[in-house]
Every structure is written in C-alpha cells, then in structure tokens.
Amino acid sequence: SVIEAFSAKHDFITLVNKQSSEAHLPGTKIIQAFYQGFDTLDDNYDIICKFDADLIFPENYLERLAHHFNQNKKLGLVSGVCYIQKKDGWALEDLTGKDHIRGALKAYRKECFLEIGKLKTSMGWDTVDELLAKYYGWTFFADDALHVKHLKPTGSTYNKTAKYLQGQAMYKMRLGFPLTLITALKLGYKKKSLGFFFNYLVGYFEAYFYRTERIVTKDQGKFIRKLRWKGVLNKFI
C-alpha cells in the first residue's frame, strides 16, 4: 500500500491497522481512526493535525501553518481551503462559511486541542471543536491562499445509515430546533435536495425523543446558540 511504502522509507511514519465496518459513517469512525493513531504518540508535540487521505496539499502547506501559529499565540486552529474538481477545473468546495475549517484538514495548537477536550467521537465533531475553541477564547484561521485539492467531495460517500446523523449532531450540540431548521434549509438548498432537508429534521427529532447524549455542557450550549444567532442576524443586517 501507499502507507506501507512511505513507512518503510521514513522512520517518522508508522502504519496503524484498524478493522471497521464497510459502512461510511461520518464522525464516529473517522475520529476512532484518528485516536487509533493519536494513542501511539507521546506528549511531546506542539501541533496536532487530522488530515483525510484524499487530499493533495501545496508543497509549502505545513510551513505556512507553522508560520500562522507562530504569528499569533491565541490561534488555536489553522488550515487551507478545500477545492473540488468540476468540469471546468478546480473550484472552491463552498458548503460552509469562509471562517469554518473543514474536517478534512484540521490542525490544532496543543493547548487548544486539550482545552476543548480533544475531538468528540460523534458526527458534528468538526463544528463543535471550533465552537468550543471560541468558548475558551481561541481564534482560528482558514488561509484562502492555500488551495488543497479534495478528491472526494464532502458527503459523496454517505449512505442510508448516515443520512440522519447531521440532524442528530445539532441536538447533541444543544443548538435547538429553530437553528436546526435554518441550517437544514440552508444546506438542503445548497445541495438542491429536499430529501436532505427532511432527513436533517428527522435526525434531530430522533435524537430528541431518544434523549441522545449531548456532547457539550449546558453553559457551552448557551454560548454556542448565542454565537450562532449572532451569525444568522448579521447576515440580515
């Protein structure tokens, strides 16, 4: 395999094997795989990165991340931006706001990573990490000059088992129904999918009725809702 070839050539690369189901379940499986590698590390690191395997980085990518971290000691997360292949070339993967760091290419300052409680083994981990970073006073930055080619567009391999997970994540983050509805409308419109919109809401209510375990405290949830409402209102002012 590609990893075996690189690990044989470089001492700093280690192959870790993990068996899992064939189903593509975003969130849980991804972070379980991350921790499988993370748990082999010692405590001697300054920055921890979680990268997907389907990315092509510009040559100076890590150097630029290090530069940004060194320039601002309150910078908790840094990344480039994802581009996907279209018929007429590579285009920005525009699913979320420009101030959001995509789950495919996260890089965390150690102190921030530990303060937010590391990564949540749940769908929504790549949103709640940034919200908790803000809660603890950290900032983050997506450098739009760093174009990262994303070979599999986000959501392209989601299956029927995963279709309710995004709505469930909204409940777990204590966002409440009004914000969940707004988010479902926005993403359903961007994906041009009425089914996506309904599945989002079904997932939320499923988590509500089964009282699914939350991934943030009540105080953190209050902060997150206030932050999200501020973002919504700013778009109409």
CSV table of C-alpha atoms in Angstrom, one decimal:
chain,number,residue,atom,x,y,z
A,1,SER,CA,0.0,0.0,0.0
A,2,VAL,CA,1.0,3.7,-0.2
A,3,ILE,CA,1.3,3.9,3.6
A,4,GLU,CA,3.5,0.8,3.8
A,5,ALA,CA,5.8,2.2,1.1
A,6,PHE,CA,6.2,5.5,3.0
A,7,SER,CA,6.6,3.9,6.4
A,8,ALA,CA,9.3,1.7,5.1
A,9,LYS,CA,11.1,4.7,3.7
A,10,HIS,CA,10.6,7.2,6.6
A,11,ASP,CA,11.1,6.4,10.3
A,12,PHE,CA,8.6,9.2,11.3
A,13,ILE,CA,5.7,7.4,9.5
A,14,THR,CA,4.0,4.5,11.2
A,15,LEU,CA,1.3,2.3,9.8
A,16,VAL,CA,-1.6,1.6,12.2
A,17,ASN,CA,-4.2,-1.1,11.2
A,18,LYS,CA,-7.8,-0.8,12.3
A,19,GLN,CA,-10.6,-3.0,11.1
A,20,SER,CA,-14.1,-1.5,10.9
A,21,SER,CA,-17.4,-2.0,9.1
A,22,GLU,CA,-17.8,-1.2,5.4
A,23,ALA,CA,-20.4,1.4,6.1
A,24,HIS,CA,-19.3,5.1,5.7
A,25,LEU,CA,-20.4,6.7,9.0
A,26,PRO,CA,-19.1,10.2,9.2
A,27,GLY,CA,-17.9,11.3,12.6
A,28,THR,CA,-17.7,8.3,14.8
A,29,LYS,CA,-15.5,6.1,12.5
A,30,ILE,CA,-13.3,9.0,11.5
A,31,ILE,CA,-12.4,10.0,15.0
A,32,GLN,CA,-12.0,6.5,16.2
A,33,ALA,CA,-9.4,6.1,13.4
A,34,PHE,CA,-7.8,9.4,14.5
A,35,TYR,CA,-7.4,8.2,18.1
A,36,GLN,CA,-6.0,4.8,16.9
A,37,GLY,CA,-3.0,6.8,15.7
A,38,PHE,CA,-3.1,9.5,18.3
A,39,ASP,CA,-2.8,7.0,21.2
A,40,THR,CA,0.5,5.8,19.8
A,41,LEU,CA,2.1,9.3,20.4
A,42,ASP,CA,3.8,10.7,23.4
A,43,ASP,CA,3.1,14.1,24.8
A,44,ASN,CA,5.9,15.8,23.0
A,45,TYR,CA,4.2,17.8,20.3
A,46,ASP,CA,3.2,21.4,19.7
A,47,ILE,CA,0.6,21.0,16.8
A,48,ILE,CA,-1.6,18.0,16.1
A,49,CYS,CA,-3.1,17.5,12.6
A,50,LYS,CA,-6.0,15.4,11.5
A,51,PHE,CA,-5.9,15.1,7.7
A,52,ASP,CA,-8.0,12.9,5.4
A,53,ALA,CA,-6.2,10.6,3.0
A,54,ASP,CA,-7.9,12.1,-0.1
A,55,LEU,CA,-6.1,15.5,-0.1
A,56,ILE,CA,-3.4,16.9,-2.3
A,57,PHE,CA,-1.5,19.7,-0.4
A,58,PRO,CA,0.6,22.5,-1.9
A,59,GLU,CA,4.3,21.9,-1.2
A,60,ASN,CA,4.7,24.6,1.5
A,61,TYR,CA,1.5,23.7,3.4
A,62,LEU,CA,2.9,22.7,6.8
A,63,GLU,CA,5.4,25.6,6.6
A,64,ARG,CA,2.6,28.1,6.1
A,65,LEU,CA,0.6,26.6,9.0
A,66,ALA,CA,3.6,26.8,11.3
A,67,HIS,CA,4.1,30.5,10.3
A,68,HIS,CA,0.5,31.3,11.2
A,69,PHE,CA,0.7,29.6,14.5
A,70,ASN,CA,4.0,31.4,15.4
A,71,GLN,CA,2.5,34.8,14.4
A,72,ASN,CA,-0.5,34.5,16.8
A,73,LYS,CA,-0.3,32.7,20.2
A,74,LYS,CA,-4.1,32.7,20.6
A,75,LEU,CA,-4.6,31.0,17.2
A,76,GLY,CA,-6.0,27.5,18.1
A,77,LEU,CA,-6.8,26.1,14.6
A,78,VAL,CA,-5.4,26.8,11.1
A,79,SER,CA,-6.0,25.3,7.7
A,80,GLY,CA,-6.1,26.0,4.0
A,81,VAL,CA,-9.3,25.7,1.9
A,82,CYS,CA,-10.7,22.7,0.0
A,83,TYR,CA,-11.1,22.7,-3.7
A,84,ILE,CA,-13.0,20.0,-5.7
A,85,GLN,CA,-12.8,19.1,-9.3
A,86,LYS,CA,-15.5,20.4,-11.6
A,87,LYS,CA,-15.9,20.0,-15.4
A,88,ASP,CA,-14.1,23.3,-16.0
A,89,GLY,CA,-11.3,22.8,-13.4
A,90,TRP,CA,-10.9,23.1,-9.6
A,91,ALA,CA,-13.4,25.1,-7.7
A,92,LEU,CA,-13.9,26.1,-4.0
A,93,GLU,CA,-15.9,23.5,-2.1
A,94,ASP,CA,-18.4,26.0,-0.9
A,95,LEU,CA,-20.6,24.1,1.6
A,96,THR,CA,-19.9,26.3,4.7
A,97,GLY,CA,-18.8,29.8,5.6
A,98,LYS,CA,-15.3,31.0,4.8
A,99,ASP,CA,-14.4,31.2,8.5
A,100,HIS,CA,-15.0,27.4,9.0
A,101,ILE,CA,-12.1,25.0,8.9
A,102,ARG,CA,-13.1,21.8,7.1
A,103,GLY,CA,-13.0,18.5,8.9
A,104,ALA,CA,-10.7,17.1,6.2
A,105,LEU,CA,-7.8,19.3,7.1
A,106,LYS,CA,-7.7,20.3,10.8
A,107,ALA,CA,-4.5,21.5,12.6
A,108,TYR,CA,-4.7,22.3,16.3
A,109,ARG,CA,-2.4,24.0,18.7
A,110,LYS,CA,-1.8,21.6,21.6
A,111,GLU,CA,-3.1,23.8,24.3
A,112,CYS,CA,-6.3,24.5,22.4
A,113,PHE,CA,-6.7,20.8,21.5
A,114,LEU,CA,-6.5,19.8,25.2
A,115,GLU,CA,-8.7,22.6,26.4
A,116,ILE,CA,-11.6,21.7,24.1
A,117,GLY,CA,-11.5,18.2,25.4
A,118,LYS,CA,-9.8,16.9,22.2
A,119,LEU,CA,-12.1,15.6,19.4
A,120,LYS,CA,-15.6,14.3,20.0
A,121,THR,CA,-16.3,10.8,18.7
A,122,SER,CA,-19.5,12.0,17.1
A,123,MET,CA,-21.0,13.5,13.9
A,124,GLY,CA,-20.5,17.3,14.3
A,125,TRP,CA,-17.1,16.9,15.8
A,126,ASP,CA,-15.7,19.3,13.2
A,127,THR,CA,-18.1,22.0,14.1
A,128,VAL,CA,-18.2,21.7,17.8
A,129,ASP,CA,-14.4,21.9,18.0
A,130,GLU,CA,-14.4,25.4,16.6
A,131,LEU,CA,-17.3,26.5,18.8
A,132,LEU,CA,-15.6,25.2,21.9
A,133,ALA,CA,-12.4,26.9,20.8
A,134,LYS,CA,-14.3,30.2,20.7
A,135,TYR,CA,-15.8,29.4,24.1
A,136,TYR,CA,-12.3,29.1,25.6
A,137,GLY,CA,-11.1,32.3,23.9
A,138,TRP,CA,-9.2,30.8,21.0
A,139,THR,CA,-9.3,32.0,17.4
A,140,PHE,CA,-8.9,30.1,14.1
A,141,PHE,CA,-8.0,31.0,10.5
A,142,ALA,CA,-8.5,29.4,7.1
A,143,ASP,CA,-5.9,30.7,4.7
A,144,ASP,CA,-7.6,31.1,1.3
A,145,ALA,CA,-4.2,31.3,-0.4
A,146,LEU,CA,-3.5,27.6,0.5
A,147,HIS,CA,-5.6,25.6,-2.0
A,148,VAL,CA,-6.0,21.9,-1.0
A,149,LYS,CA,-7.4,19.5,-3.6
A,150,HIS,CA,-10.2,17.4,-2.1
A,151,LEU,CA,-10.6,14.3,-4.2
A,152,LYS,CA,-13.8,13.1,-2.6
A,153,PRO,CA,-16.3,15.9,-2.1
A,154,THR,CA,-17.8,16.0,1.4
A,155,GLY,CA,-20.9,13.8,1.7
A,156,SER,CA,-20.3,12.0,-1.6
A,157,THR,CA,-19.9,8.6,0.2
A,158,TYR,CA,-22.6,9.0,2.9
A,159,ASN,CA,-25.0,6.1,2.9
A,160,LYS,CA,-28.6,5.5,4.2
A,161,THR,CA,-27.3,4.8,7.7
A,162,ALA,CA,-25.6,8.2,7.9
A,163,LYS,CA,-28.4,10.3,6.5
A,164,TYR,CA,-29.9,11.3,9.9
A,165,LEU,CA,-26.5,11.9,11.7
A,166,GLN,CA,-26.2,15.6,10.8
A,167,GLY,CA,-29.5,16.4,12.4
A,168,GLN,CA,-28.6,14.3,15.4
A,169,ALA,CA,-25.4,16.3,15.8
A,170,MET,CA,-27.4,19.5,16.1
A,171,TYR,CA,-29.3,18.1,19.0
A,172,LYS,CA,-26.0,16.9,20.6
A,173,MET,CA,-24.6,20.4,20.3
A,174,ARG,CA,-27.7,21.9,22.1
A,175,LEU,CA,-28.5,24.2,19.1
A,176,GLY,CA,-32.2,23.9,19.5
A,177,PHE,CA,-34.9,23.4,16.8
A,178,PRO,CA,-35.0,27.0,15.3
A,179,LEU,CA,-31.3,27.0,14.5
A,180,THR,CA,-31.5,23.4,13.3
A,181,LEU,CA,-34.3,24.3,10.9
A,182,ILE,CA,-32.4,27.3,9.5
A,183,THR,CA,-29.3,25.1,9.0
A,184,ALA,CA,-31.3,22.3,7.3
A,185,LEU,CA,-32.9,24.8,4.9
A,186,LYS,CA,-29.5,26.3,4.0
A,187,LEU,CA,-27.7,23.0,3.4
A,188,GLY,CA,-30.7,21.5,1.6
A,189,TYR,CA,-30.8,24.5,-0.7
A,190,LYS,CA,-27.0,24.3,-1.4
A,191,LYS,CA,-27.3,20.5,-2.1
A,192,LYS,CA,-30.5,21.1,-4.1
A,193,SER,CA,-32.1,18.2,-2.1
A,194,LEU,CA,-35.5,18.3,-0.4
A,195,GLY,CA,-34.7,14.8,1.0
A,196,PHE,CA,-31.6,16.1,2.7
A,197,PHE,CA,-33.7,18.8,4.4
A,198,PHE,CA,-36.2,16.3,5.7
A,199,ASN,CA,-33.6,13.8,6.8
A,200,TYR,CA,-31.8,16.6,8.8
A,201,LEU,CA,-35.0,17.3,10.7
A,202,VAL,CA,-35.8,13.6,11.2
A,203,GLY,CA,-32.3,13.1,12.7
A,204,TYR,CA,-32.8,16.0,15.1
A,205,PHE,CA,-36.2,14.8,16.4
A,206,GLU,CA,-35.0,11.2,16.6
A,207,ALA,CA,-32.1,12.3,18.9
A,208,TYR,CA,-34.6,14.5,20.9
A,209,PHE,CA,-37.1,11.7,21.5
A,210,TYR,CA,-34.4,9.1,22.4
A,211,ARG,CA,-32.7,11.8,24.6
A,212,THR,CA,-29.3,11.1,22.9
A,213,GLU,CA,-26.3,12.1,25.0
A,214,ARG,CA,-25.1,15.6,24.5
A,215,ILE,CA,-21.5,16.5,23.6
A,216,VAL,CA,-21.4,19.9,25.3
A,217,THR,CA,-22.4,21.2,28.7
A,218,LYS,CA,-25.5,23.5,29.2
A,219,ASP,CA,-23.3,26.5,29.6
A,220,GLN,CA,-21.3,25.7,26.4
A,221,GLY,CA,-24.6,25.1,24.6
A,222,LYS,CA,-25.9,28.5,25.7
A,223,PHE,CA,-22.7,30.1,24.3
A,224,ILE,CA,-23.0,28.2,21.1
A,225,ARG,CA,-26.6,29.2,20.5
A,226,LYS,CA,-25.8,32.9,21.2
A,227,LEU,CA,-22.9,32.7,18.8
A,228,ARG,CA,-25.0,31.1,16.0
A,229,TRP,CA,-27.9,33.5,16.4
A,230,LYS,CA,-25.4,36.4,16.1
A,231,GLY,CA,-24.1,34.9,12.9
A,232,VAL,CA,-27.6,34.5,11.5
A,233,LEU,CA,-28.7,38.0,12.4
A,234,ASN,CA,-25.5,39.6,11.0
A,235,LYS,CA,-26.5,38.2,7.5
A,236,PHE,CA,-29.7,40.2,7.6
A,237,ILE,CA,-28.4,43.5,8.9
